[in-house]
């Protein structure tokens, strides 16, 4: 199975400041079709998860443009350009390239 | 608007069985693969299973293979997860999700149903 490793696991941030979360996979996420199926999810307290990013850098509908994804191969990053109070929660990366699908451990983002 | 409504969770003894349902609306159910993802209390997300749009193809996490069975009824827009031989470590909120972009990749999630395995 592909192991997804996130860092940091806890990220205290100042409102209005940027934040960055790293996700590394134990093997390349480049699929045989040429796509890289790396996703990012947000789970706010008490809510179901919500997908933010698919295929490394594509924002889902309704996701603010302060969220961006980047990376390739085995190293990926989720960036929040200016953190807002509503961004508090846990963020997960997930690979959709190989079976079984696997999630990272999650990164808890809260306000300093 | 896409809606996914899970039901069927509850308290069950170790070794017991439970059948979860997920009623879908707001999209052409038969056109999409569907996934189940679970989350143990205070823990992270754990991918469980996927079924393709027709019900012909399925995949499972190793931890549930041989004990859980995913199925669907496209005539009733409903997804199912049969949970057998339940263990304490299966205690979790179970989410159904509409896959988007590629099978096994949840795009839209339901609100979840809690399964508690305890004597």
PDB file of C-alpha atoms in Angstrom, chain B residues 15-83:
ATOM      1  CA  UNK B  15     -19.017 -10.682  15.930  1.00  0.00           C
ATOM      2  CA  UNK B  16     -22.340  -9.173  14.931  1.00  0.00           C
ATOM      3  CA  UNK B  17     -23.586  -7.711  11.663  1.00  0.00           C
ATOM      4  CA  UNK B  18     -25.038  -4.453  10.421  1.00  0.00           C
ATOM      5  CA  UNK B  19     -26.201  -3.113   7.063  1.00  0.00           C
ATOM      6  CA  UNK B  20     -25.603   0.516   6.230  1.00  0.00           C
ATOM      7  CA  UNK B  21     -27.558   2.358   3.542  1.00  0.00           C
ATOM      8  CA  UNK B  22     -26.879   5.583   1.683  1.00  0.00           C
ATOM      9  CA  UNK B  23     -29.750   7.241  -0.152  1.00  0.00           C
ATOM     10  CA  UNK B  24     -28.551   9.437  -2.990  1.00  0.00           C
ATOM     11  CA  UNK B  25     -30.336  12.271  -4.778  1.00  0.00           C
ATOM     12  CA  UNK B  26     -29.568  15.261  -6.959  1.00  0.00           C
ATOM     13  CA  UNK B  27     -27.440  13.434  -9.543  1.00  0.00           C
ATOM     14  CA  UNK B  28     -27.563  10.456 -11.916  1.00  0.00           C
ATOM     15  CA  UNK B  29     -26.641   7.803  -9.358  1.00  0.00           C
ATOM     16  CA  UNK B  30     -26.073   5.045 -11.924  1.00  0.00           C
ATOM     17  CA  UNK B  31     -23.392   7.123 -13.613  1.00  0.00           C
ATOM     18  CA  UNK B  32     -20.933   7.299 -10.722  1.00  0.00           C
ATOM     19  CA  UNK B  33     -18.793   5.013  -8.634  1.00  0.00           C
ATOM     20  CA  UNK B  34     -19.392   5.358  -4.898  1.00  0.00           C
ATOM     21  CA  UNK B  35     -17.103   4.992  -1.909  1.00  0.00           C
ATOM     22  CA  UNK B  36     -17.272   4.299   1.810  1.00  0.00           C
ATOM     23  CA  UNK B  37     -14.802   6.000   4.167  1.00  0.00           C
ATOM     24  CA  UNK B  38     -14.769   5.657   7.943  1.00  0.00           C
ATOM     25  CA  UNK B  39     -13.406   7.659  10.843  1.00  0.00           C
ATOM     26  CA  UNK B  40     -12.847   6.174  14.290  1.00  0.00           C
ATOM     27  CA  UNK B  41     -13.593   8.541  17.194  1.00  0.00           C
ATOM     28  CA  UNK B  42     -10.901  11.216  17.360  1.00  0.00           C
ATOM     29  CA  UNK B  43      -8.914   9.590  14.548  1.00  0.00           C
ATOM     30  CA  UNK B  44      -8.187  10.222  10.891  1.00  0.00           C
ATOM     31  CA  UNK B  45      -9.919   9.160   7.697  1.00  0.00           C
ATOM     32  CA  UNK B  46      -9.748   5.501   6.642  1.00  0.00           C
ATOM     33  CA  UNK B  47     -10.791   4.472   3.118  1.00  0.00           C
ATOM     34  CA  UNK B  48     -12.981   1.333   3.207  1.00  0.00           C
ATOM     35  CA  UNK B  49     -14.444   0.375  -0.151  1.00  0.00           C
ATOM     36  CA  UNK B  50     -15.555   1.436  -3.628  1.00  0.00           C
ATOM     37  CA  UNK B  51     -18.096   0.106  -6.109  1.00  0.00           C
ATOM     38  CA  UNK B  52     -18.196   1.049  -9.763  1.00  0.00           C
ATOM     39  CA  UNK B  53     -21.213   2.668 -11.406  1.00  0.00           C
ATOM     40  CA  UNK B  54     -22.823  -0.630 -12.447  1.00  0.00           C
ATOM     41  CA  UNK B  55     -21.971  -2.633  -9.348  1.00  0.00           C
ATOM     42  CA  UNK B  56     -19.785  -5.034 -11.308  1.00  0.00           C
ATOM     43  CA  UNK B  57     -16.443  -4.023  -9.799  1.00  0.00           C
ATOM     44  CA  UNK B  58     -15.474  -3.489  -6.170  1.00  0.00           C
ATOM     45  CA  UNK B  59     -12.346  -2.863  -4.092  1.00  0.00           C
ATOM     46  CA  UNK B  60     -11.801  -3.110  -0.341  1.00  0.00           C
ATOM     47  CA  UNK B  61      -9.241  -2.093   2.237  1.00  0.00           C
ATOM     48  CA  UNK B  62      -7.309  -5.105   3.549  1.00  0.00           C
ATOM     49  CA  UNK B  63      -8.682  -4.477   7.039  1.00  0.00           C
ATOM     50  CA  UNK B  64     -12.266  -5.206   5.918  1.00  0.00           C
ATOM     51  CA  UNK B  65     -11.774  -7.622   3.013  1.00  0.00           C
ATOM     52  CA  UNK B  66     -13.826 -10.770   3.492  1.00  0.00           C
ATOM     53  CA  UNK B  67     -15.979  -9.169   6.208  1.00  0.00           C
ATOM     54  CA  UNK B  68     -17.590  -6.166   4.482  1.00  0.00           C
ATOM     55  CA  UNK B  69     -19.532  -6.199   1.215  1.00  0.00           C
ATOM     56  CA  UNK B  70     -20.458  -3.140  -0.824  1.00  0.00           C
ATOM     57  CA  UNK B  71     -23.432  -3.201  -3.178  1.00  0.00           C
ATOM     58  CA  UNK B  72     -25.858  -0.831  -4.846  1.00  0.00           C
ATOM     59  CA  UNK B  73     -29.392  -0.680  -6.221  1.00  0.00           C
ATOM     60  CA  UNK B  74     -29.394   1.775  -9.099  1.00  0.00           C
ATOM     61  CA  UNK B  75     -33.170   1.505  -9.464  1.00  0.00           C
ATOM     62  CA  UNK B  76     -33.516   2.905  -5.937  1.00  0.00           C
ATOM     63  CA  UNK B  77     -30.493   5.253  -5.956  1.00  0.00           C
ATOM     64  CA  UNK B  78     -29.138   3.511  -2.889  1.00  0.00           C
ATOM     65  CA  UNK B  79     -25.697   2.327  -1.818  1.00  0.00           C
ATOM     66  CA  UNK B  80     -25.179  -0.371   0.804  1.00  0.00           C
ATOM     67  CA  UNK B  81     -22.398  -1.649   3.026  1.00  0.00           C
ATOM     68  CA  UNK B  82     -22.891  -5.005   4.735  1.00  0.00           C
ATOM     69  CA  UNK B  83     -20.690  -5.280   7.819  1.00  0.00           C
TER      70      UNK B  83
END
